[in-house]
Coordinates of C-alpha atoms and ligand atoms in Angstrom, one line a residue:
M1429 CA 8.6 -31.7 0.9
F1430 CA 5.8 -33.8 2.3
S1431 CA 5.4 -37.1 4.2
L1432 CA 2.8 -39.0 6.2
Q1433 CA 4.8 -38.4 9.4
L1434 CA 4.6 -34.7 8.7
L1435 CA 0.9 -35.0 8.2
S1436 CA 0.3 -36.9 11.5
L1437 CA 2.5 -34.4 13.3
A1438 CA 0.4 -31.6 11.8
L1439 CA -2.8 -33.3 12.9
A1440 CA -1.4 -33.8 16.5
T1441 CA -0.5 -30.2 16.8
T1442 CA -4.0 -29.0 16.0
I1443 CA -5.0 -30.2 19.5
L1444 CA -2.8 -27.5 21.1
P1445 CA -4.9 -24.7 22.7
A1446 CA -5.6 -21.7 20.5
T1447 CA -3.9 -18.5 21.5
L1448 CA -5.7 -15.2 21.9
A1449 CA -7.0 -13.5 18.8
L1450 CA -5.7 -10.1 17.7
K1451 CA -7.1 -7.2 19.7
L1452 CA -7.1 -3.8 18.0
P1453 CA -8.0 -0.4 19.2
E1454 CA -10.2 2.0 17.3
Y1455 CA -8.2 3.9 14.7
K1456 CA -9.1 7.4 13.4
A1457 CA -8.3 6.9 9.7
L1458 CA -8.6 3.1 9.5
K1459 CA -11.5 0.7 10.0
T1460 CA -10.7 -2.9 10.9
S1461 CA -12.7 -6.1 10.9
L1462 CA -11.4 -9.5 11.9
N1463 CA -12.9 -12.7 10.7
S1464 CA -11.0 -15.4 12.6
S1465 CA -7.5 -15.3 11.0
V1466 CA -8.4 -12.8 8.2
L1467 CA -8.2 -9.1 9.0
T1468 CA -9.6 -6.5 6.7
V1469 CA -8.2 -2.9 7.1
T1470 CA -10.0 -0.1 5.4
F1471 CA -8.4 3.2 4.6
H1472 CA -10.9 5.8 5.7
N1473 CA -9.7 9.4 6.3
A1474 CA -12.9 11.1 7.2
D1475 CA -11.2 14.5 6.9
S1476 CA -10.3 14.0 3.2
P1477 CA -12.7 13.5 0.2
V1478 CA -9.7 12.0 -1.7
N1479 CA -8.5 9.7 1.2
L1480 CA -5.2 11.5 1.8
W1481 CA -2.6 9.6 3.8
N1482 CA -2.4 11.8 6.8
Q1483 CA -1.0 11.7 10.4
D1484 CA -3.9 9.5 11.6
T1485 CA -3.2 7.1 8.7
Q1486 CA 0.5 7.0 9.5
D1487 CA -0.1 6.5 13.3
G1488 CA -2.8 3.9 12.8
L1489 CA -0.8 1.8 10.4
T1490 CA 2.3 2.1 12.6
D1491 CA 0.3 0.7 15.6
L1492 CA -1.4 -1.9 13.5
V1493 CA 1.8 -3.2 12.0
E1494 CA 3.5 -3.4 15.4
R1495 CA 0.6 -5.5 16.7
L1496 CA 0.7 -7.8 13.6
Q1497 CA 4.5 -8.2 14.2
H1498 CA 3.7 -9.8 17.5
D1499 CA 0.5 -11.7 16.4
K1500 CA 0.6 -15.4 15.6
E1501 CA -3.1 -15.9 14.8
T1502 CA -3.8 -13.6 11.9
K1503 CA -2.7 -15.1 8.6
V1504 CA -4.0 -12.7 6.0
V1505 CA -4.5 -8.9 6.0
I1506 CA -6.6 -7.3 3.2
F1507 CA -6.2 -3.6 2.7
N1508 CA -9.1 -1.7 0.9
S1509 CA -10.7 1.7 1.0
D1510 CA -14.3 2.9 1.5
V1511 CA -13.8 6.4 0.0
P1512 CA -15.6 6.7 -3.4
R1513 CA -13.2 6.9 -6.3
F1514 CA -10.0 7.0 -4.1
Y1515 CA -8.0 4.2 -2.6
V1516 CA -5.4 6.7 -1.2
A1517 CA -4.7 9.8 -3.3
H1518 CA -1.2 10.3 -1.9
L1519 CA 0.6 11.6 1.2
D1520 CA -0.9 14.8 2.8
L1521 CA 2.2 17.0 2.4
S1522 CA 0.6 19.6 4.7
M1523 CA 0.8 17.2 7.7
P1524 CA 3.1 18.8 10.3
S1525 CA 5.4 15.8 10.7
V1526 CA 6.4 15.9 7.0
A1527 CA 8.6 18.9 8.1
E1528 CA 10.4 16.9 10.7
P1529 CA 13.8 15.7 9.7
T1530 CA 13.1 12.1 10.4
F1531 CA 9.7 11.9 8.6
A1532 CA 10.8 10.4 5.3
E1533 CA 12.9 7.7 7.1
T1534 CA 10.0 6.9 9.4
F1535 CA 7.6 6.6 6.4
A1536 CA 10.2 4.4 4.6
T1537 CA 10.6 2.2 7.7
L1538 CA 6.9 1.7 8.0
I1539 CA 6.8 0.6 4.3
Y1540 CA 9.6 -1.8 5.0
N1541 CA 7.9 -3.2 8.1
V1542 CA 4.7 -3.8 6.0
S1543 CA 6.7 -5.6 3.4
T1544 CA 8.2 -7.9 6.0
L1545 CA 5.1 -8.9 7.9
H1546 CA 4.7 -12.6 8.6
Q1547 CA 1.0 -12.4 7.5
V1548 CA 0.0 -12.5 3.8
T1549 CA -0.8 -9.0 2.7
I1550 CA -3.3 -8.3 -0.1
G1551 CA -4.5 -5.0 -1.6
A1552 CA -8.1 -4.8 -2.8
V1553 CA -8.2 -1.6 -4.8
E1554 CA -11.1 0.5 -6.0
G1555 CA -10.3 4.0 -7.0
R1556 CA -7.1 6.0 -7.4
A1557 CA -3.9 4.8 -5.7
R1558 CA -1.1 7.3 -6.2
G1559 CA 2.1 8.3 -4.4
A1560 CA 2.2 6.8 -0.9
G1561 CA -0.9 4.9 -1.8
N1562 CA 0.8 3.0 -4.6
E1563 CA 4.1 2.7 -2.7
F1564 CA 2.1 1.0 0.1
L1565 CA 0.4 -1.3 -2.4
V1566 CA 3.6 -2.4 -4.2
A1567 CA 5.1 -3.3 -0.8
L1568 CA 2.2 -5.7 -0.2
D1569 CA 2.4 -9.4 -1.3
M1570 CA -0.4 -9.2 -3.9
R1571 CA -2.7 -6.6 -5.5
F1572 CA -6.2 -7.0 -7.0
A1573 CA -8.4 -4.3 -8.4
T1574 CA -11.7 -3.4 -10.2
K1575 CA -11.3 -2.0 -13.7
T1576 CA -14.0 0.7 -13.8
D1577 CA -12.5 3.6 -11.9
T1578 CA -9.1 2.4 -10.7
L1579 CA -5.8 4.1 -11.5
F1580 CA -2.3 3.6 -10.2
G1581 CA 0.6 6.1 -10.3
Q1582 CA 3.6 7.7 -8.8
P1583 CA 3.1 11.5 -9.5
E1584 CA 6.1 12.6 -7.4
V1585 CA 8.5 13.4 -10.3
G1586 CA 5.9 15.7 -11.8
T1587 CA 6.0 17.8 -8.6
G1588 CA 9.8 18.0 -8.6
L1589 CA 10.2 15.1 -6.1
F1590 CA 10.5 11.3 -6.4
P1591 CA 9.0 8.4 -4.5
G1592 CA 10.5 8.3 -1.0
G1593 CA 9.3 5.0 0.5
G1594 CA 10.8 2.2 -1.7
G1595 CA 8.1 2.4 -4.4
S1596 CA 10.7 2.8 -7.2
Q1597 CA 12.5 -0.3 -5.9
F1598 CA 9.4 -2.6 -5.5
L1599 CA 8.0 -1.6 -8.9
P1600 CA 10.8 -2.9 -11.1
G1601 CA 10.5 -6.3 -9.4
L1602 CA 6.8 -6.3 -10.6
I1603 CA 6.9 -4.7 -14.0
G1604 CA 10.6 -4.6 -15.0
R1605 CA 13.1 -1.7 -15.1
G1606 CA 12.0 -0.1 -18.4
R1607 CA 8.4 0.1 -17.5
A1608 CA 9.2 1.3 -14.0
M1609 CA 11.3 4.1 -15.6
E1610 CA 8.4 4.9 -18.0
Y1611 CA 5.7 5.3 -15.3
I1612 CA 7.7 6.8 -12.5
L1613 CA 9.6 9.3 -14.7
S1614 CA 6.5 10.5 -16.6
S1615 CA 4.2 10.6 -13.5
K1616 CA 1.4 9.2 -15.7
D1617 CA -1.3 6.8 -14.4
I1618 CA -1.9 3.2 -15.4
T1619 CA -5.4 1.7 -15.6
A1620 CA -6.2 -1.6 -13.7
G1621 CA -6.6 -3.4 -17.0
D1622 CA -3.1 -2.4 -18.2
A1623 CA -1.6 -2.9 -14.7
E1624 CA -2.8 -6.5 -14.8
K1625 CA -1.2 -7.0 -18.2
I1626 CA 2.3 -6.0 -17.0
G1627 CA 2.2 -7.4 -13.5
W1628 CA 1.8 -4.2 -11.5
I1629 CA -1.3 -6.0 -10.1
N1630 CA -2.2 -9.7 -10.0
K1631 CA -5.7 -9.5 -11.5
A1632 CA -8.3 -6.9 -12.6
F1633 CA -12.1 -7.6 -12.3
D1634 CA -15.2 -6.1 -13.9
T1635 CA -17.0 -5.8 -10.6
S1636 CA -16.2 -5.5 -6.9
A1637 CA -18.2 -8.6 -6.2
E1638 CA -16.1 -10.7 -8.6
M1639 CA -12.9 -9.3 -7.0
Y1640 CA -14.0 -10.2 -3.4
T1641 CA -15.2 -13.7 -4.5
Y1642 CA -11.7 -14.3 -5.9
I1643 CA -10.0 -13.0 -2.8
D1644 CA -12.3 -15.1 -0.6
Q1645 CA -11.4 -18.2 -2.5
L1646 CA -7.7 -17.4 -2.1
T1647 CA -7.9 -16.6 1.6
S1648 CA -10.0 -19.7 2.3
R1649 CA -6.8 -21.7 1.3
L1650 CA -4.2 -19.4 2.9
R1651 CA -6.0 -19.4 6.2
L1652 CA -5.5 -23.2 6.5
F1653 CA -1.8 -23.2 6.2
P1654 CA 0.7 -22.6 9.0
L1655 CA 1.9 -19.0 9.4
T1656 CA 5.5 -20.2 9.8
A1657 CA 5.3 -21.8 6.3
L1658 CA 3.6 -18.8 4.7
Y1659 CA 6.3 -16.5 6.2
G1660 CA 9.1 -18.8 5.3
A1661 CA 8.0 -18.7 1.7
K1662 CA 7.4 -14.9 1.8
K1663 CA 10.9 -14.3 3.1
S1664 CA 12.5 -16.4 0.3
I1665 CA 10.5 -14.6 -2.4
N1666 CA 11.4 -11.3 -0.9
R1667 CA 15.0 -12.2 -0.7
A1668 CA 14.9 -12.6 -4.5
S1669 CA 12.8 -9.6 -5.3
A1670 CA 12.3 -7.0 -2.6
P1671 CA 14.6 -4.2 -1.5
T1672 CA 16.3 -4.4 1.9
F1673 CA 15.7 -2.1 4.9
K1674 CA 18.9 -0.1 4.0
D1675 CA 17.8 0.4 0.4
I1676 CA 14.3 1.6 1.3
V1677 CA 15.5 4.0 4.0
A1678 CA 18.0 5.4 1.5
D1679 CA 15.0 6.5 -0.6
G1680 CA 13.6 8.4 2.5
I1681 CA 16.9 10.2 3.0
S1682 CA 17.1 11.3 -0.7
F1683 CA 13.4 12.4 -0.6
R1684 CA 14.1 14.6 2.4
K1685 CA 17.0 16.3 0.6
Q1686 CA 14.9 16.8 -2.6
L1687 CA 12.1 18.6 -0.6
A1688 CA 14.6 21.5 -0.3
D1689 CA 15.3 21.6 -4.1
P1690 CA 14.3 25.1 -5.4
L1691 CA 12.5 23.6 -8.4
A1692 CA 10.5 21.3 -6.2
Q1693 CA 9.6 24.3 -4.0
A1694 CA 8.6 26.3 -7.1
A1695 CA 6.4 23.4 -8.3
A1696 CA 4.7 23.3 -4.8
K1697 CA 3.9 27.0 -4.9
K1698 CA 2.5 26.7 -8.4
S1699 CA 0.4 23.8 -7.4
A1700 CA -1.0 25.7 -4.4
A1701 CA -1.9 28.5 -6.8
L1702 CA -3.5 26.1 -9.2
L1703 CA -5.6 24.5 -6.5
A1704 CA -6.8 27.9 -5.2
N1705 CA -9.5 28.0 -7.9
R1706 CA -10.4 24.4 -8.2
S1707 CA -11.7 21.7 -5.9
Q1708 CA -9.1 19.3 -4.7
F1709 CA -11.4 16.4 -5.6
E1710 CA -11.6 17.6 -9.2
V1711 CA -7.9 18.0 -9.5
E1712 CA -7.0 14.7 -7.9
L1713 CA -9.3 12.8 -10.2
I1714 CA -7.1 13.8 -13.1
L1715 CA -3.8 14.6 -11.4
P1716 CA -1.4 13.5 -14.1
D1717 CA -3.2 15.8 -16.6
V1718 CA -2.7 18.7 -14.3
L1719 CA 1.0 18.2 -13.6
P1720 CA 2.3 19.7 -16.9
L1721 CA 0.5 23.0 -16.0
L1722 CA 3.0 23.4 -13.1
Y1723 CA 5.7 24.1 -15.8
Q1724 CA 3.9 26.6 -17.9
Ligands
NAG1376 C1 -15.8 -15.2 7.5 O1 -15.0 -16.1 6.7 C2 -15.7 -17.3 6.3 C3 -14.7 -18.1 5.5 O2 -14.2 -17.4 4.4 C4 -16.9 -16.9 5.5 O3 -17.6 -18.1 5.1 C5 -17.8 -16.0 6.3 O4 -18.9 -15.6 5.5 C6 -17.0 -14.8 6.8 N1 -17.9 -14.0 7.7 C7 -18.1 -12.7 7.6 C8 -18.9 -12.1 8.6 O5 -17.6 -12.1 6.7
NAG1377 C1 9.3 -1.1 12.4 O1 9.5 -2.4 13.1 C2 10.5 -2.3 14.1 C3 10.7 -3.7 14.6 O2 9.6 -4.2 15.2 C4 10.1 -1.3 15.2 O3 11.1 -1.2 16.1 C5 9.9 0.0 14.5 O4 9.5 1.0 15.5 C6 8.9 0.0 13.4 N1 8.9 1.3 12.7 C7 7.8 1.8 12.2 C8 8.0 3.2 11.6 O5 6.8 1.3 12.2
NAG1378 C1 -8.7 32.2 -10.3 O1 -10.0 32.8 -10.6 C2 -9.9 34.2 -10.7 C3 -11.4 34.7 -10.8 O2 -12.1 33.9 -11.7 C4 -9.0 34.6 -11.8 O3 -8.9 36.0 -11.9 C5 -7.6 34.1 -11.5 O4 -6.8 34.3 -12.6 C6 -7.7 32.5 -11.3 N1 -6.4 32.1 -10.9 C7 -5.8 31.0 -11.4 C8 -4.4 30.6 -10.8 O5 -6.3 30.3 -12.3

């Protein structure tokens, strides 16, 4: 729908005074940088060579998302990582709050809150994104990646668990039910090139520079358009293709129950023993190859 009246109305409203730009605190495991209405958020867990999603990540994102829920200036949020070879390895299962009865539901609620932000959310991926890292990405509006060293996967089933934050519900909307079954049930990785072919990600690039040029061109358009229109369109697309709050939280509740499964606990013990002799970095690089060893 478009008309000249609408255009002149739009021009008139540009005279309204600008509201205050988003103010963000310093986060421990996230770096942020705001360029007028485009915010870049960088996953940076300084305590983990594989960029685990830890309590600081969880707390930082919770605060950030709450601020974005009340912000009317920011239009685009780009999520990347500055840890070599890892976007986000997965959830840090040793973080104390994982043992709390409400953790899985809280994590699932955060993923839901991310998926329903008014702003356009974009993943810019270099390195491995597995488990919570991939669940977060598939809840975003779009994903772009470099081809060289990027892998996506949901390794939970291989450890006796399953994704607990809606990842198994967002993924079929992107790649179809059969492929979601294949990747989630086998806990195998997919390369960025293959992920592009099946719709897991929007586009894969040879270099980081090419990826950011493409994202810049896209955001230079998005930043012009009214947030109310961007959000209205997002809401409609999500109505057709994204899980509801109830559905996502149901995953969290099932995940919490599965943590108590004796076979999941046996796999966790076996993986601790396996890690005792190897560096976590080395194992996480090739995680899907290591998972079958938990059953020998
Ligand atoms: C901010 O965004 C504008 C528009 O995309 C771009 O031209 C400029 O280089 C960016 N500035 C920084 C510091 O990234
Ligand atoms: C999700 O958003 C709702 C609504 O703003 C808020 O009340 C809740 O605390 C948020 N939950 C998490 C885990 O971020
Ligand atoms: C770890 O290394 C020690 C010494 O090399 C070896 O005896 C032990 O069997 C290894 N354990 C595992 C689980 O591979």
